[in-house]
Amino acid sequence: MATAPEFVVDFPTLWVTCDWIEQHCRVPDGFRKGEPFEMYDWQLWSTANHYRVRPTARLGQLAPAFFHRRSQVVAPQKTGKGPWTAAICAAEGVGPVVFAGWAAGGEVYDCRAHGCGCGWRYEYEPGEPMAIPWPTPLIQITAFSEEQTDNVYRPLQAMIRVGPLGQLMKVGEAFIRLPNDGRIDVVTSSAQSRLGNPVTFVIQDETGIWTVTNKMDRVATTQRRGAAGMGGRTMETTNAWDPSEDSVAQRTSESTRPDIFRFHRLPPANLSYRNKAERRRIHRHVYAGSTHVDLDAIEAEAAELMEKEAAQAERFFGNRIVYGAGAWCDGEKWDARADPRLVEDRTAVVLALDGSDVDDWTVIRAETEDGYQFTPMYGPDKRPTIWNPAEWGGQVPRLEVDAAVHELMTRFRVVRSYDDPPYWSSEIDAWAAKYGEKVVVRWETYRPVQMHAAAERLLTDVNKADSAWTHDGCPFTATHVRNARKLARPSQRYVLGKPSQTQKIDACVTSIICHEAANDVTAAKLWPKPRRKVIVMR
């Protein structure tokens, strides 16, 4: 169970679960069929995080005992997501996955005490979290189609037939019978009769194609509610998604909730998938650890798919979220400008705000004199200054935004703030009165001449080789930049628009007007001089 250097487990977790999987599950197919299922490093990392236990966990707690309420794993095709999630289902069915207190030292998990005659025993270290099986496990394996549920269900059936799991789990065509009237069911878009049932665990496979259109978004939320009611948890696995579809996977990825574990190994942003040599490096990066994968075979499939479906090839095999033609900015070039750093309090900055009310997002971005742009954090929880109305009861939380503005104005030396007035005129007037009319300035984004010039200025600084402009790598902004499309206006100008109502661009627009504010302050020579420390000699 050795881990790669990037995977350091320095938190309490159910190691008994990880060891149980490798003792009881078997490789389901291929030349190694029937051998012990030893998890790859990324599989073990994801397992350890899913079963990470809160240091404050108390005996008797179910889901609240764990650090993560649910998990999402985004990985390219054929990395081994199916067999791994089959092993997780097996553990949730008959293995030790329910927190059972903290070990004093010497306690043992003995399979014989839980109906398994394999003879395996696990001795806990002092202070280690212990676990027991669910008394009545109720599990659902879910995908859009029956063929997709086979990604998990078929490996699970094979694991049961060729190993010790067969003592406790009985394979059926439609479900697997577990002890104490427990069961593992299969749920698809055409067979949703079991939705709403109480569940202790759910696997949601290929959530990158679960959308409002095919109504799988309702399946996802219904299952999560069912699990919450039982103290259970859920797990998503998927390939990279098409962001034009506003999928369940995308919503999970973009959620700001800290209790969701996400594993999405992204390749270096400076590598182009169109270049064969660099594509090979991308494949080596995203398939790292999955030793069964033949990269020559992956390259052959990717190269053929690139001829007609380049974006699909990059999503399936390059593990990237990619967009179609007509984009305002090349996403790879934007990502290449990421160079995160800490901006200290009292640093001179400019701000920009693009506000909304009930649909689009409200965003504040900041930029320093030396051209570093970032999304500030605010409040006791250090939340990013990005507000999605859907996460706040359907409306932007104006008191939160006002509190964030006040914190930024007092924490940094704000030279200027360009704010787009629609929906926010009253607040902008109040901020101007409080912080100064020369600091808080209305900047209307609906003006095509000014907006085109500002967009071109930032686009130039992103693309030119000798530009010193950098940013913090904010994932929300990166998504919005990729969403932005050029909409033609007279005199060969353009403004920015959304390719669909669900693809937001607010953080991109805010970045543009923030950069405009920084350059205007530079042109007007308004950046304050650095404060000098005076040492008095006595």
Coordinates of C-alpha atoms in Angstrom, one line a residue:
M1 CA 0.0 0.0 0.0
A2 CA 2.9 2.4 -0.7
T3 CA 1.9 5.8 -1.9
A4 CA 3.5 8.2 -4.4
P5 CA 5.3 11.3 -3.0
E6 CA 2.3 13.5 -3.9
F7 CA 0.0 11.4 -1.7
V8 CA 0.7 11.9 2.0
V9 CA -1.8 10.6 4.4
D10 CA -1.3 12.6 7.6
F11 CA -4.8 12.3 8.9
P12 CA -6.9 9.6 10.7
T13 CA -8.6 7.3 8.3
L14 CA -10.0 3.8 8.3
W15 CA -6.9 1.8 7.4
V16 CA -8.8 -1.3 8.4
T17 CA -11.1 -0.6 5.4
C18 CA -8.2 -0.2 3.0
D19 CA -6.6 -3.4 4.2
W20 CA -9.9 -5.3 4.2
I21 CA -10.4 -4.4 0.5
E22 CA -6.9 -5.8 -0.4
Q23 CA -7.5 -8.9 1.6
H24 CA -11.0 -9.7 0.3
C25 CA -11.3 -8.3 -3.2
R26 CA -9.8 -9.9 -6.3
V27 CA -8.7 -8.7 -9.7
P28 CA -11.9 -9.3 -11.7
D29 CA -10.5 -10.0 -15.1
G30 CA -7.5 -10.1 -17.4
F31 CA -4.2 -12.0 -17.0
R32 CA -4.2 -11.4 -13.2
K33 CA -7.8 -12.5 -12.6
G34 CA -8.3 -13.9 -9.1
E35 CA -5.2 -12.3 -7.6
P36 CA -5.5 -9.9 -4.6
F37 CA -6.8 -6.5 -5.6
E38 CA -4.0 -4.2 -4.6
M39 CA -5.0 -0.6 -5.0
Y40 CA -3.0 1.8 -7.2
D41 CA -1.7 4.9 -5.4
W42 CA -4.4 7.2 -6.6
Q43 CA -7.1 4.6 -5.7
L44 CA -5.6 4.2 -2.2
W45 CA -5.4 8.0 -1.8
S46 CA -9.1 8.4 -2.8
T47 CA -10.1 5.6 -0.5
A48 CA -8.2 7.0 2.4
N49 CA -9.8 10.4 1.9
H50 CA -13.3 9.0 1.5
Y51 CA -12.9 7.2 4.9
R52 CA -11.0 10.1 6.5
V53 CA -12.3 10.4 10.1
R54 CA -12.8 13.7 11.9
P55 CA -10.5 13.9 15.0
T56 CA -13.7 14.9 17.0
A57 CA -15.7 11.9 15.8
R58 CA -17.7 10.2 18.5
L59 CA -18.9 6.6 18.9
G60 CA -22.4 6.3 17.4
Q61 CA -21.9 8.9 14.7
L62 CA -22.5 7.7 11.1
A63 CA -21.8 10.1 8.2
P64 CA -20.9 13.0 10.5
A65 CA -17.9 11.0 11.8
F66 CA -16.2 11.4 8.5
F67 CA -14.4 14.5 7.1
H68 CA -16.0 14.2 3.7
R69 CA -19.7 13.9 3.1
R70 CA -19.2 12.6 -0.4
S71 CA -16.4 12.1 -3.0
Q72 CA -15.8 12.8 -6.6
V73 CA -13.1 11.1 -8.7
V74 CA -12.4 12.4 -12.2
A75 CA -10.1 10.2 -14.2
P76 CA -9.5 9.3 -17.9
Q77 CA -10.9 6.2 -19.6
K78 CA -9.5 2.8 -18.6
T79 CA -7.6 4.0 -15.5
G80 CA -9.4 1.4 -13.3
K81 CA -12.3 3.4 -11.9
G82 CA -14.8 0.5 -12.3
P83 CA -13.0 -2.2 -10.5
W84 CA -12.0 0.2 -7.7
T85 CA -15.5 1.4 -7.1
A86 CA -16.7 -2.3 -7.2
A87 CA -14.2 -2.9 -4.3
I88 CA -15.6 0.1 -2.5
C89 CA -19.2 -1.3 -2.9
A90 CA -18.0 -4.7 -1.5
A91 CA -16.6 -3.0 1.5
E92 CA -19.7 -1.0 2.0
G93 CA -21.7 -4.2 1.7
V94 CA -19.9 -6.5 4.1
G95 CA -16.7 -4.7 5.3
P96 CA -15.7 -2.4 8.1
V97 CA -16.9 1.1 7.0
V98 CA -18.9 2.4 10.0
F99 CA -16.9 4.4 12.6
A100 CA -16.8 2.4 15.8
G101 CA -14.7 4.6 18.1
W102 CA -11.0 5.1 18.8
A103 CA -8.7 2.3 19.7
A104 CA -6.8 2.2 23.0
G105 CA -4.4 -0.3 21.5
G106 CA -4.7 -4.1 21.0
E107 CA -8.3 -4.1 19.7
V108 CA -8.8 -6.5 16.7
Y109 CA -11.2 -6.6 13.8
D110 CA -11.8 -10.3 13.3
C111 CA -13.6 -11.4 10.2
R112 CA -15.1 -14.4 12.0
A113 CA -17.0 -12.1 14.3
H114 CA -18.8 -10.7 11.2
G115 CA -19.7 -13.9 9.4
C116 CA -16.6 -14.3 7.2
G117 CA -14.6 -17.4 7.7
C118 CA -11.4 -16.3 5.9
G119 CA -9.6 -15.9 9.2
W120 CA -8.3 -12.4 8.5
R121 CA -7.6 -10.2 11.5
Y122 CA -6.6 -6.6 11.8
E123 CA -5.0 -5.2 15.0
Y124 CA -5.5 -1.5 15.6
E125 CA -2.8 0.9 16.7
P126 CA -3.5 3.1 19.8
G127 CA -5.5 6.1 18.7
E128 CA -6.5 4.6 15.4
P129 CA -10.2 4.8 14.3
M130 CA -12.0 1.5 14.4
A131 CA -14.9 0.3 12.2
I132 CA -17.6 -2.3 11.9
P133 CA -19.9 -3.3 8.9
W134 CA -23.3 -1.8 8.4
P135 CA -26.0 -3.8 10.1
T136 CA -28.3 -3.6 7.1
P137 CA -26.4 -2.3 4.1
L138 CA -28.5 -0.8 1.3
I139 CA -26.4 0.2 -1.7
Q140 CA -27.2 1.5 -5.2
I141 CA -25.0 1.4 -8.3
T142 CA -26.3 4.1 -10.6
A143 CA -25.6 5.2 -14.2
F144 CA -27.5 6.6 -17.1
S145 CA -27.8 3.2 -18.9
E146 CA -27.5 -0.5 -18.0
E147 CA -24.3 -0.8 -20.1
Q148 CA -22.7 1.9 -17.9
T149 CA -23.8 0.3 -14.6
D150 CA -21.8 -2.8 -15.9
N151 CA -18.7 -0.7 -15.4
V152 CA -19.1 -1.4 -11.7
Y153 CA -21.6 -4.2 -11.4
R154 CA -19.7 -6.8 -13.6
P155 CA -16.4 -6.4 -11.8
L156 CA -18.2 -6.7 -8.5
Q157 CA -19.9 -9.9 -9.6
A158 CA -16.5 -11.3 -10.6
M159 CA -14.9 -10.3 -7.3
I160 CA -17.6 -12.2 -5.5
R161 CA -17.3 -15.3 -7.6
V162 CA -13.5 -15.7 -7.4
G163 CA -12.8 -14.8 -3.8
P164 CA -13.8 -14.9 -0.2
L165 CA -16.7 -12.4 -0.7
G166 CA -18.8 -15.3 -1.9
Q167 CA -19.3 -16.4 1.7
L168 CA -21.3 -13.2 2.4
M169 CA -22.6 -11.9 -0.9
K170 CA -24.9 -13.7 -3.3
V171 CA -24.9 -12.7 -6.9
G172 CA -28.0 -12.1 -8.9
E173 CA -28.8 -10.7 -12.3
A174 CA -30.6 -7.6 -11.0
F175 CA -29.2 -7.3 -7.5
I176 CA -26.7 -8.8 -5.0
R177 CA -28.1 -10.1 -1.7
L178 CA -26.2 -9.1 1.5
P179 CA -26.5 -10.3 5.1
N180 CA -29.4 -9.2 7.3
D181 CA -31.7 -8.4 4.3
G182 CA -29.2 -6.0 2.8
R183 CA -28.8 -5.7 -0.9
I184 CA -27.0 -3.9 -3.8
D185 CA -29.3 -2.7 -6.5
V186 CA -28.7 -1.3 -10.0
V187 CA -30.4 2.0 -10.9
T188 CA -30.6 3.6 -14.4
S189 CA -32.5 6.4 -16.1
S190 CA -35.0 3.9 -17.4
A191 CA -35.4 2.0 -14.1
Q192 CA -35.7 4.6 -11.3
S193 CA -38.4 2.8 -9.2
R194 CA -36.0 2.4 -6.3
L195 CA -35.3 6.2 -6.1
G196 CA -36.3 7.5 -2.7
N197 CA -35.4 4.3 -1.0
P198 CA -33.2 4.6 2.1
V199 CA -29.6 3.9 1.2
T200 CA -26.4 3.6 3.1
F201 CA -24.1 4.1 0.1
V202 CA -24.4 5.1 -3.6
I203 CA -22.0 4.9 -6.5
Q204 CA -22.9 7.4 -9.2
D205 CA -21.0 6.5 -12.3
E206 CA -20.2 8.9 -15.3
T207 CA -21.9 11.9 -13.7
G208 CA -20.3 14.0 -16.5
I209 CA -23.3 13.0 -18.6
W210 CA -26.0 13.4 -15.9
T211 CA -27.9 16.6 -16.9
V212 CA -31.2 18.4 -16.5
T213 CA -32.1 17.2 -20.0
N214 CA -31.9 13.5 -19.2
K215 CA -33.3 14.2 -15.7
M216 CA -30.3 12.5 -14.0
D217 CA -29.7 15.6 -12.0
R218 CA -32.8 14.7 -10.0
V219 CA -31.5 11.2 -9.6
A220 CA -28.3 12.5 -8.0
T221 CA -30.0 14.8 -5.5
T222 CA -32.7 12.2 -4.6
Q223 CA -30.0 9.6 -3.9
R224 CA -28.0 12.0 -1.8
R225 CA -31.1 12.9 0.2
G226 CA -31.8 9.2 0.7
A227 CA -28.2 8.6 1.9
A228 CA -28.3 11.6 4.3
G229 CA -31.4 10.3 5.9
M230 CA -29.7 7.0 6.7
G231 CA -26.4 8.5 7.8
G232 CA -24.8 7.1 4.5
R233 CA -22.6 8.8 1.9
T234 CA -22.1 8.8 -1.8
M235 CA -19.4 8.7 -4.4
E236 CA -19.2 10.0 -8.0
T237 CA -16.8 8.8 -10.7
T238 CA -16.6 10.3 -14.2
N239 CA -14.5 11.2 -17.2
A240 CA -14.0 14.9 -17.8
W241 CA -17.2 16.6 -18.8
D242 CA -18.5 18.9 -21.6
P243 CA -19.1 22.1 -19.7
S244 CA -21.8 23.2 -22.1
E245 CA -24.1 20.6 -20.5
D246 CA -24.0 21.8 -16.9
S247 CA -23.7 18.2 -15.7
V248 CA -23.9 16.9 -12.1
A249 CA -20.1 16.3 -12.3
Q250 CA -19.5 20.0 -13.2
R251 CA -21.8 21.2 -10.3
T252 CA -19.9 19.0 -7.9
S253 CA -16.6 20.2 -9.1
E254 CA -17.6 23.9 -8.9
S255 CA -19.3 23.6 -5.5
T256 CA -17.5 25.5 -2.7
R257 CA -18.5 23.0 0.0
P258 CA -15.4 22.0 1.9
D259 CA -16.9 18.5 2.8
I260 CA -16.6 17.1 -0.7
F261 CA -13.4 15.2 -1.5
R262 CA -12.3 15.7 -5.1
F263 CA -9.6 13.9 -7.0
H264 CA -9.0 15.3 -10.5
R265 CA -5.4 14.9 -11.7
L266 CA -4.9 17.6 -14.3
P267 CA -2.0 17.6 -16.7
P268 CA 0.5 20.6 -16.8
A269 CA -1.3 23.6 -18.3
N270 CA 1.5 24.4 -20.7
L271 CA 1.2 21.1 -22.6
S272 CA -0.8 21.1 -25.8
Y273 CA -3.0 18.1 -26.5
R274 CA -2.6 18.8 -30.3
N275 CA 1.1 18.2 -30.2
K276 CA 1.9 14.5 -30.3
A277 CA 5.0 14.6 -28.1
E278 CA 3.2 16.8 -25.5
R279 CA 0.1 14.6 -25.7
R280 CA 2.3 11.6 -24.7
R281 CA 3.5 13.6 -21.7
I282 CA -0.2 14.4 -20.8
H283 CA -1.1 10.7 -21.0
R284 CA 1.9 9.7 -18.8
H285 CA 0.7 12.3 -16.2
V286 CA -3.0 11.5 -16.0
Y287 CA -2.5 7.7 -16.2
A288 CA 0.3 7.7 -13.6
G289 CA 0.0 4.7 -11.3
S290 CA -2.4 2.7 -13.5
T291 CA 0.1 0.2 -14.5
H292 CA -2.2 -1.9 -16.6
V293 CA -2.7 0.9 -19.1
D294 CA -0.8 0.6 -22.4
L295 CA -0.1 4.2 -23.4
D296 CA 0.6 3.2 -27.0
A297 CA -3.0 1.9 -27.3
I298 CA -4.3 5.1 -25.6
E299 CA -2.3 7.2 -28.1
A300 CA -3.7 5.3 -31.1
E301 CA -7.3 5.8 -30.0
A302 CA -6.7 9.5 -29.1
A303 CA -5.0 10.2 -32.4
E304 CA -7.9 8.8 -34.4
L305 CA -10.5 10.6 -32.3
M306 CA -8.5 13.9 -32.7
E307 CA -9.3 13.8 -36.4
K308 CA -13.0 14.5 -35.9
E309 CA -13.6 15.0 -32.1
A310 CA -10.6 16.7 -30.7
A311 CA -12.4 18.1 -27.6
Q312 CA -13.8 14.6 -26.9
A313 CA -10.4 13.0 -27.2
E314 CA -8.9 15.6 -24.8
R315 CA -11.7 15.0 -22.2
F316 CA -11.7 11.2 -22.4
F317 CA -7.9 10.6 -22.5
G318 CA -6.4 13.9 -21.4
N319 CA -8.6 14.4 -18.4
R320 CA -9.2 18.1 -19.2
I321 CA -12.3 20.2 -19.3
V322 CA -12.2 21.6 -22.8
Y323 CA -14.4 23.9 -24.8
G324 CA -15.3 24.3 -28.5
A325 CA -14.5 26.9 -31.1
G326 CA -15.3 30.6 -30.8
A327 CA -13.8 31.1 -27.4
W328 CA -12.5 34.5 -26.3
C329 CA -9.3 33.1 -24.8
D330 CA -7.4 29.9 -25.2
G331 CA -7.9 28.1 -21.9
E332 CA -4.4 26.5 -22.0
K333 CA -2.8 29.9 -22.4
W334 CA -4.9 31.3 -19.5
D335 CA -3.8 28.3 -17.3
A336 CA -0.2 28.9 -18.2
R337 CA -0.4 32.3 -16.6
A338 CA -1.2 30.8 -13.2
D339 CA 1.5 31.5 -10.6
P340 CA -0.3 31.5 -7.2
R341 CA 1.3 33.5 -4.3
L342 CA 0.3 35.1 -1.1
V343 CA -0.8 38.8 -1.2
E344 CA 0.0 40.3 2.2
D345 CA -2.4 42.6 4.0
R346 CA -1.9 46.3 3.3
T347 CA -0.8 45.6 -0.2
A348 CA -2.0 48.2 -2.7
V349 CA -4.6 46.7 -5.1
V350 CA -7.4 47.5 -7.4
L351 CA -10.8 45.7 -7.2
A352 CA -13.6 45.0 -9.6
L353 CA -17.1 43.7 -9.1
D354 CA -19.5 42.3 -11.6
G355 CA -22.8 41.9 -9.8
S356 CA -26.0 40.0 -10.4
D357 CA -29.1 39.1 -8.5
V358 CA -30.8 35.7 -9.1
D359 CA -29.2 34.0 -12.0
D360 CA -25.6 35.0 -12.9
W361 CA -22.8 35.0 -10.4
T362 CA -21.5 38.0 -8.4
V363 CA -17.7 38.1 -8.4
I364 CA -14.9 40.3 -6.9
R365 CA -11.4 40.1 -8.3
A366 CA -8.3 42.0 -7.3
E367 CA -5.0 43.0 -9.0
T368 CA -1.7 44.3 -7.6
E369 CA 0.6 46.9 -9.2
D370 CA 3.0 44.3 -10.6
G371 CA 0.1 42.6 -12.5
Y372 CA -0.9 39.7 -10.2
Q373 CA -4.7 39.1 -10.3
F374 CA -6.5 37.0 -7.7
T375 CA -9.8 36.1 -6.1
P376 CA -9.6 37.4 -2.5
M377 CA -10.9 35.4 0.4
Y378 CA -13.2 36.9 3.1
G379 CA -14.9 36.1 6.4
P380 CA -14.1 33.6 9.1
D381 CA -14.3 30.6 6.7
K382 CA -12.0 32.3 4.1
R383 CA -14.6 31.9 1.3
P384 CA -13.7 33.1 -2.2
T385 CA -15.4 36.3 -3.2
I386 CA -17.6 34.5 -5.7
W387 CA -21.3 34.0 -5.1
N388 CA -23.5 31.6 -7.0
P389 CA -27.1 32.4 -6.3
A390 CA -28.0 28.7 -6.5
E391 CA -25.9 28.1 -3.4
W392 CA -27.6 30.9 -1.5
G393 CA -31.3 30.1 -1.8
G394 CA -31.6 31.4 -5.4
Q395 CA -30.4 35.0 -4.7
V396 CA -27.0 36.6 -4.3
P397 CA -26.4 37.2 -0.5
R398 CA -26.0 41.0 -0.5
L399 CA -25.0 41.2 3.1
E400 CA -22.2 38.7 2.4
V401 CA -21.0 40.8 -0.5
D402 CA -21.2 44.0 1.5
A403 CA -19.2 42.4 4.3
A404 CA -16.6 41.2 1.8
V405 CA -16.2 44.7 0.3
H406 CA -15.8 46.2 3.8
E407 CA -13.1 43.6 4.7
L408 CA -11.2 44.1 1.5
M409 CA -11.3 47.9 1.7
T410 CA -9.9 47.7 5.3
R411 CA -7.5 44.8 4.7
F412 CA -5.8 46.1 1.6
R413 CA -4.9 49.6 0.3
V414 CA -7.6 49.8 -2.3
V415 CA -6.6 52.4 -4.9
R416 CA -9.6 52.0 -7.1
S417 CA -12.6 49.7 -7.5
Y418 CA -14.4 49.4 -10.9
D419 CA -18.0 48.2 -10.2
D420 CA -20.6 47.3 -12.8
P421 CA -23.8 49.0 -11.6
P422 CA -26.8 46.9 -12.8
Y423 CA -28.6 45.5 -9.8
W424 CA -26.0 47.1 -7.5
S425 CA -26.5 50.9 -7.9
S426 CA -27.6 51.5 -4.3
E427 CA -24.7 49.5 -2.9
I428 CA -22.2 51.1 -5.1
D429 CA -23.4 54.6 -4.1
A430 CA -23.1 53.6 -0.5
W431 CA -19.6 52.3 -1.0
A432 CA -18.6 55.4 -2.8
A433 CA -19.9 57.6 0.0
K434 CA -18.1 55.4 2.6
Y435 CA -14.7 54.8 0.8
G436 CA -14.5 57.7 -1.5
E437 CA -15.9 58.6 -5.0
K438 CA -12.4 58.5 -6.5
V439 CA -12.0 54.9 -5.2
V440 CA -15.3 53.4 -6.0
V441 CA -16.1 54.0 -9.6
R442 CA -19.0 52.9 -11.8
W443 CA -17.8 51.0 -14.8
E444 CA -20.5 49.8 -17.2
T445 CA -19.8 46.6 -19.0
Y446 CA -22.6 47.1 -21.5
R447 CA -20.6 49.8 -23.4
P448 CA -19.3 48.0 -26.5
V449 CA -16.4 50.3 -27.3
Q450 CA -14.9 50.3 -23.8
M451 CA -15.6 46.7 -23.1
H452 CA -14.0 45.6 -26.4
A453 CA -10.9 47.6 -25.6
A454 CA -10.7 46.2 -22.1
A455 CA -11.1 42.7 -23.3
E456 CA -8.4 43.1 -25.9
R457 CA -6.0 44.6 -23.3
L458 CA -6.3 41.6 -21.0
L459 CA -6.2 39.1 -23.9
T460 CA -3.0 40.7 -25.2
D461 CA -1.3 40.4 -21.8
V462 CA -2.4 36.8 -21.5
N463 CA -1.0 35.9 -24.9
K464 CA 2.2 37.9 -25.4
A465 CA 5.4 36.1 -24.5
D466 CA 7.1 38.9 -22.5
S467 CA 4.0 39.7 -20.4
A468 CA 4.6 39.8 -16.6
W469 CA 0.9 39.4 -15.9
T470 CA -0.1 36.4 -13.8
H471 CA -3.0 35.1 -11.8
D472 CA -3.9 32.8 -8.9
G473 CA -5.3 29.9 -10.9
C474 CA -8.8 30.3 -9.5
P475 CA -10.7 27.3 -10.9
F476 CA -14.0 29.3 -11.1
T477 CA -12.4 32.0 -13.1
A478 CA -10.7 29.5 -15.4
T479 CA -14.1 27.9 -16.2
H480 CA -15.7 31.3 -16.9
V481 CA -12.8 32.3 -19.1
R482 CA -13.2 29.2 -21.2
N483 CA -17.0 29.8 -21.3
A484 CA -16.7 33.4 -22.7
R485 CA -17.5 33.8 -26.4
K486 CA -17.0 36.8 -28.7
L487 CA -20.3 38.4 -29.9
A488 CA -19.7 40.6 -33.0
R489 CA -20.5 44.3 -32.8
P490 CA -20.2 47.1 -35.4
S491 CA -16.7 48.4 -36.4
Q492 CA -15.1 45.0 -36.0
R493 CA -15.6 45.1 -32.2
Y494 CA -17.1 42.4 -29.9
V495 CA -18.5 42.0 -26.5
L496 CA -18.5 38.8 -24.4
G497 CA -21.4 36.4 -24.2
K498 CA -22.4 33.0 -22.8
P499 CA -22.7 30.0 -25.1
S500 CA -25.6 28.8 -23.0
Q501 CA -27.5 30.1 -20.0
T502 CA -25.8 27.6 -17.7
Q503 CA -22.3 28.5 -18.8
K504 CA -21.4 31.6 -16.7
I505 CA -18.8 34.2 -17.6
D506 CA -19.0 36.6 -14.7
A507 CA -15.5 35.9 -13.3
C508 CA -14.1 36.4 -16.7
V509 CA -15.8 39.8 -17.1
T510 CA -14.7 40.8 -13.6
S511 CA -11.1 39.9 -14.5
I512 CA -11.2 42.1 -17.6
I513 CA -12.5 45.2 -15.8
C514 CA -10.1 44.5 -12.9
H515 CA -7.2 44.6 -15.3
E516 CA -8.6 47.7 -16.8
A517 CA -8.7 49.4 -13.4
A518 CA -5.1 48.4 -12.7
N519 CA -3.9 49.8 -16.0
D520 CA -5.9 53.0 -15.6
V521 CA -4.3 53.5 -12.1
T522 CA -0.9 52.9 -13.6
A523 CA -1.5 55.4 -16.4
A524 CA -2.7 58.0 -13.9
K525 CA 0.4 57.3 -11.7
L526 CA -1.9 56.7 -8.7
W527 CA -0.2 53.6 -7.2
P528 CA 1.0 54.6 -3.7
K529 CA 4.7 54.6 -3.1
P530 CA 6.0 51.8 -0.9
R531 CA 6.1 52.7 2.7
R532 CA 9.6 53.0 4.0
K533 CA 10.6 51.9 7.5
V534 CA 12.5 54.5 9.5
I535 CA 14.9 53.3 12.1
V536 CA 15.6 55.9 14.8
M537 CA 19.2 55.6 16.1
R538 CA 19.6 56.4 19.8

